[in-house]
PDB file of C-alpha atoms in Angstrom:
ATOM      1  CA  UNK A  15      83.408  71.944 182.677  1.00 68.00           C
ATOM      2  CA  UNK A  16      83.575  68.320 181.557  1.00 89.00           C
ATOM      3  CA  UNK A  17      80.988  68.853 178.825  1.00 89.00           C
ATOM      4  CA  UNK A  18      82.992  71.781 177.405  1.00 91.00           C
ATOM      5  CA  UNK A  19      86.207  69.739 177.342  1.00 91.00           C
ATOM      6  CA  UNK A  20      84.428  66.832 175.688  1.00 92.00           C
ATOM      7  CA  UNK A  21      83.031  69.108 172.953  1.00 93.00           C
ATOM      8  CA  UNK A  22      86.443  70.716 172.425  1.00 93.00           C
ATOM      9  CA  UNK A  23      88.121  67.300 172.123  1.00 94.00           C
ATOM     10  CA  UNK A  24      85.363  66.090 169.787  1.00 94.00           C
ATOM     11  CA  UNK A  25      85.908  69.085 167.466  1.00 94.00           C
ATOM     12  CA  UNK A  26      89.693  68.566 167.563  1.00 94.00           C
ATOM     13  CA  UNK A  27      89.222  64.881 166.700  1.00 93.00           C
ATOM     14  CA  UNK A  28      86.974  65.726 163.723  1.00 92.00           C
ATOM     15  CA  UNK A  29      89.456  68.355 162.514  1.00 93.00           C
ATOM     16  CA  UNK A  30      92.372  65.912 162.760  1.00 92.00           C
ATOM     17  CA  UNK A  31      90.313  63.246 160.952  1.00 93.00           C
ATOM     18  CA  UNK A  32      90.029  65.604 157.986  1.00 90.00           C
ATOM     19  CA  UNK A  33      93.520  67.175 158.107  1.00 92.00           C
ATOM     20  CA  UNK A  34      95.839  64.205 158.801  1.00 93.00           C
ATOM     21  CA  UNK A  35      95.022  62.101 155.682  1.00 93.00           C
ATOM     22  CA  UNK A  36      95.380  65.166 153.451  1.00 92.00           C
ATOM     23  CA  UNK A  37      98.717  66.028 155.092  1.00 92.00           C
ATOM     24  CA  UNK A  38      99.980  62.456 154.720  1.00 92.00           C
ATOM     25  CA  UNK A  39      99.042  62.364 151.014  1.00 93.00           C
ATOM     26  CA  UNK A  40     100.713  65.727 150.400  1.00 92.00           C
ATOM     27  CA  UNK A  41     103.849  64.545 152.185  1.00 91.00           C
ATOM     28  CA  UNK A  42     104.041  61.362 150.106  1.00 90.00           C
ATOM     29  CA  UNK A  43     103.428  63.188 146.818  1.00 90.00           C
ATOM     30  CA  UNK A  44     105.868  66.036 147.465  1.00 90.00           C
ATOM     31  CA  UNK A  45     108.871  63.945 148.517  1.00 88.00           C
ATOM     32  CA  UNK A  46     111.906  63.835 146.242  1.00 84.00           C
ATOM     33  CA  UNK A  47     111.950  60.935 143.749  1.00 82.00           C
ATOM     34  CA  UNK A  48     114.476  58.180 144.335  1.00 79.00           C
ATOM     35  CA  UNK A  49     117.518  58.342 142.036  1.00 76.00           C
ATOM     36  CA  UNK A  50     117.464  55.941 139.097  1.00 76.00           C
ATOM     37  CA  UNK A  51     120.544  54.539 137.307  1.00 69.00           C
ATOM     38  CA  UNK A  52     120.725  52.068 134.455  1.00 69.00           C
ATOM     39  CA  UNK A  53     123.965  50.599 135.778  1.00 65.00           C
ATOM     40  CA  UNK A  54     126.667  51.285 138.327  1.00 58.00           C
ATOM     41  CA  UNK A  55     129.716  53.324 137.343  1.00 62.00           C
ATOM     42  CA  UNK A  56     132.744  51.173 136.550  1.00 58.00           C
ATOM     43  CA  UNK A  57     134.491  52.250 139.759  1.00 55.00           C
ATOM     44  CA  UNK A  58     131.614  50.868 141.841  1.00 56.00           C
ATOM     45  CA  UNK A  59     131.037  47.721 139.822  1.00 56.00           C
ATOM     46  CA  UNK A  60     131.260  44.458 141.738  1.00 55.00           C
ATOM     47  CA  UNK A  61     133.218  42.724 139.026  1.00 56.00           C
ATOM     48  CA  UNK A  62     136.319  44.241 137.413  1.00 58.00           C
ATOM     49  CA  UNK A  63     136.404  44.705 133.657  1.00 59.00           C
ATOM     50  CA  UNK A  64     138.222  41.803 132.021  1.00 59.00           C
ATOM     51  CA  UNK A  65     138.403  43.197 128.501  1.00 66.00           C
ATOM     52  CA  UNK A  66     142.185  43.173 128.005  1.00 70.00           C
ATOM     53  CA  UNK A  67     144.234  40.622 126.078  1.00 74.00           C
ATOM     54  CA  UNK A  68     144.145  37.069 127.445  1.00 76.00           C
ATOM     55  CA  UNK A  69     147.429  36.092 129.085  1.00 79.00           C
ATOM     56  CA  UNK A  70     146.279  32.560 129.824  1.00 79.00           C
ATOM     57  CA  UNK A  71     143.154  30.541 129.128  1.00 81.00           C
ATOM     58  CA  UNK A  72     142.537  26.912 130.062  1.00 81.00           C
ATOM     59  CA  UNK A  73     139.586  24.630 130.694  1.00 81.00           C
ATOM     60  CA  UNK A  74     141.385  21.883 132.616  1.00 81.00           C
ATOM     61  CA  UNK A  75     143.158  23.753 135.423  1.00 83.00           C
ATOM     62  CA  UNK A  76     140.838  23.024 138.315  1.00 84.00           C
ATOM     63  CA  UNK A  77     140.984  20.099 140.713  1.00 84.00           C
ATOM     64  CA  UNK A  78     137.588  19.830 142.376  1.00 80.00           C
ATOM     65  CA  UNK A  79     135.685  22.124 139.972  1.00 80.00           C
ATOM     66  CA  UNK A  80     134.844  22.353 136.250  1.00 81.00           C
ATOM     67  CA  UNK A  81     135.544  25.907 135.133  1.00 82.00           C
ATOM     68  CA  UNK A  82     137.222  27.631 132.227  1.00 84.00           C
ATOM     69  CA  UNK A  83     139.754  30.112 133.578  1.00 85.00           C
ATOM     70  CA  UNK A  84     140.916  33.190 131.668  1.00 85.00           C
ATOM     71  CA  UNK A  85     143.535  35.633 132.972  1.00 85.00           C
ATOM     72  CA  UNK A  86     143.501  39.066 131.312  1.00 84.00           C
ATOM     73  CA  UNK A  87     145.328  42.335 131.782  1.00 80.00           C
ATOM     74  CA  UNK A  88     144.414  45.822 130.683  1.00 75.00           C
ATOM     75  CA  UNK A  89     147.306  47.725 132.208  1.00 74.00           C
ATOM     76  CA  UNK A  90     145.948  47.448 135.760  1.00 73.00           C
ATOM     77  CA  UNK A  91     145.767  44.439 138.042  1.00 78.00           C
ATOM     78  CA  UNK A  92     145.303  41.028 136.473  1.00 83.00           C
ATOM     79  CA  UNK A  93     141.692  39.866 136.176  1.00 84.00           C
ATOM     80  CA  UNK A  94     140.620  36.222 136.508  1.00 86.00           C
ATOM     81  CA  UNK A  95     137.398  35.228 134.723  1.00 86.00           C
ATOM     82  CA  UNK A  96     135.670  31.934 135.583  1.00 85.00           C
ATOM     83  CA  UNK A  97     133.035  30.773 133.061  1.00 85.00           C
ATOM     84  CA  UNK A  98     130.838  27.840 132.156  1.00 75.00           C
ATOM     85  CA  UNK A  99     130.826  26.214 135.522  1.00 67.00           C
ATOM     86  CA  UNK A 100     128.497  24.003 137.469  1.00 74.00           C
ATOM     87  CA  UNK A 101     127.321  25.425 140.790  1.00 74.00           C
ATOM     88  CA  UNK A 102     129.526  24.461 143.705  1.00 76.00           C
ATOM     89  CA  UNK A 103     127.723  22.346 146.239  1.00 80.00           C
ATOM     90  CA  UNK A 104     129.710  23.752 149.144  1.00 82.00           C
ATOM     91  CA  UNK A 105     128.607  26.005 151.991  1.00 85.00           C
ATOM     92  CA  UNK A 106     129.702  29.615 151.507  1.00 88.00           C
ATOM     93  CA  UNK A 107     132.486  29.158 148.917  1.00 89.00           C
ATOM     94  CA  UNK A 108     135.131  31.893 148.800  1.00 90.00           C
ATOM     95  CA  UNK A 109     137.807  32.377 146.121  1.00 89.00           C
ATOM     96  CA  UNK A 110     141.375  33.031 147.277  1.00 91.00           C
ATOM     97  CA  UNK A 111     144.737  33.579 145.588  1.00 89.00           C
ATOM     98  CA  UNK A 112     147.892  32.160 147.153  1.00 89.00           C
ATOM     99  CA  UNK A 113     151.549  31.927 146.188  1.00 87.00           C
ATOM    100  CA  UNK A 114     151.793  28.575 148.015  1.00 86.00           C
ATOM    101  CA  UNK A 115     150.301  25.320 146.753  1.00 86.00           C
ATOM    102  CA  UNK A 116     147.318  24.467 148.972  1.00 86.00           C
ATOM    103  CA  UNK A 117     146.306  20.947 149.946  1.00 86.00           C
ATOM    104  CA  UNK A 118     142.778  19.853 149.053  1.00 87.00           C
ATOM    105  CA  UNK A 119     140.828  19.288 152.242  1.00 88.00           C
ATOM    106  CA  UNK A 120     143.354  21.334 154.208  1.00 86.00           C
ATOM    107  CA  UNK A 121     143.428  24.795 155.710  1.00 88.00           C
ATOM    108  CA  UNK A 122     144.138  28.059 153.905  1.00 90.00           C
ATOM    109  CA  UNK A 123     147.792  28.940 153.301  1.00 89.00           C
ATOM    110  CA  UNK A 124     149.084  31.798 155.440  1.00 88.00           C
ATOM    111  CA  UNK A 125     149.496  34.139 152.461  1.00 86.00           C
ATOM    112  CA  UNK A 126     145.990  33.527 151.036  1.00 88.00           C
ATOM    113  CA  UNK A 127     144.376  36.667 149.625  1.00 88.00           C
ATOM    114  CA  UNK A 128     140.562  36.846 149.526  1.00 89.00           C
ATOM    115  CA  UNK A 129     139.254  37.688 146.047  1.00 88.00           C
ATOM    116  CA  UNK A 130     135.549  37.371 146.839  1.00 86.00           C
ATOM    117  CA  UNK A 131     132.526  35.153 147.327  1.00 86.00           C
ATOM    118  CA  UNK A 132     131.611  32.605 144.658  1.00 84.00           C
ATOM    119  CA  UNK A 133     127.894  33.010 143.832  1.00 80.00           C
ATOM    120  CA  UNK A 134     126.048  30.801 141.340  1.00 76.00           C
ATOM    121  CA  UNK A 135     126.591  33.205 138.423  1.00 74.00           C
ATOM    122  CA  UNK A 136     127.722  31.661 135.095  1.00 72.00           C
ATOM    123  CA  UNK A 137     130.542  34.212 134.662  1.00 79.00           C
ATOM    124  CA  UNK A 138     132.615  35.608 137.511  1.00 82.00           C
ATOM    125  CA  UNK A 139     135.461  38.144 137.438  1.00 84.00           C
ATOM    126  CA  UNK A 140     137.942  38.780 140.215  1.00 85.00           C
ATOM    127  CA  UNK A 141     140.887  41.190 140.334  1.00 83.00           C
ATOM    128  CA  UNK A 142     144.135  39.645 141.547  1.00 83.00           C
ATOM    129  CA  UNK A 143     146.211  41.540 144.115  1.00 81.00           C
ATOM    130  CA  UNK A 144     148.344  44.313 142.617  1.00 79.00           C
ATOM    131  CA  UNK A 145     151.484  42.521 143.859  1.00 76.00           C
ATOM    132  CA  UNK A 146     150.884  39.719 141.299  1.00 76.00           C
ATOM    133  CA  UNK A 147     152.594  41.009 138.111  1.00 70.00           C
ATOM    134  CA  UNK A 148     152.111  37.855 136.006  1.00 74.00           C
ATOM    135  CA  UNK A 149     149.839  34.805 136.093  1.00 78.00           C
ATOM    136  CA  UNK A 150     151.445  32.867 138.933  1.00 83.00           C
ATOM    137  CA  UNK A 151     150.432  31.224 142.182  1.00 87.00           C
ATOM    138  CA  UNK A 152     147.241  29.319 142.879  1.00 89.00           C
ATOM    139  CA  UNK A 153     143.527  30.012 142.861  1.00 89.00           C
ATOM    140  CA  UNK A 154     141.637  28.132 145.525  1.00 91.00           C
ATOM    141  CA  UNK A 155     138.060  27.757 146.647  1.00 90.00           C
ATOM    142  CA  UNK A 156     137.613  27.596 150.394  1.00 92.00           C
ATOM    143  CA  UNK A 157     134.328  26.278 151.831  1.00 91.00           C
ATOM    144  CA  UNK A 158     133.710  28.418 154.870  1.00 88.00           C
ATOM    145  CA  UNK A 159     131.109  26.001 156.252  1.00 87.00           C
ATOM    146  CA  UNK A 160     133.574  23.073 156.196  1.00 88.00           C
ATOM    147  CA  UNK A 161     136.718  25.156 156.859  1.00 90.00           C
ATOM    148  CA  UNK A 162     138.678  23.449 154.089  1.00 91.00           C
ATOM    149  CA  UNK A 163     140.026  23.991 150.579  1.00 92.00           C
ATOM    150  CA  UNK A 164     137.668  22.215 148.151  1.00 90.00           C
ATOM    151  CA  UNK A 165     139.147  23.195 144.752  1.00 89.00           C
ATOM    152  CA  UNK A 166     142.416  24.578 143.412  1.00 89.00           C
ATOM    153  CA  UNK A 167     143.975  25.662 140.129  1.00 88.00           C
ATOM    154  CA  UNK A 168     147.516  26.716 139.216  1.00 89.00           C
ATOM    155  CA  UNK A 169     147.846  30.067 137.474  1.00 84.00           C
ATOM    156  CA  UNK A 170     151.460  29.796 136.341  1.00 74.00           C
ATOM    157  CA  UNK A 171     152.495  27.970 133.174  1.00 61.00           C
ATOM    158  CA  UNK A 172     154.989  25.706 134.919  1.00 48.00           C
ATOM    159  CA  UNK A 173     152.881  24.884 137.965  1.00 51.00           C
ATOM    160  CA  UNK A 174     152.262  21.191 138.583  1.00 46.00           C
TER     161      UNK A 174
END
């Protein structure tokens, strides 16, 4: 009885040795191809389109950073574009908008609105909250690792 079982298992092993690789190759070759896109649709884009007329542009707004700031509007929410900047040497910098003037080295104001993370890209675009009808308030960079405001810039014309 044992010899018969051993022969049966040996034949099954040889059959599987021949069938399994062929089945695996067929499975890999017959699977559906992954979808390919040249770019994301505008609705899914990480950065909003800032192609409207410039409402304000200045190179000397920031305290604690060297960026050129442009505020544009194309009928929707205002878009802030930061260009030509040196990388921030802060842990996990985040960009916020606030109606209150923040203190450098202090905590976030209570009304701070997160716009997004600040990667080391040369050009960044962020959409302001829909409740901001005109360039007003403050942009601030908050270092999450230090839990403090490390840079700020006024958006309004009359801001100090």
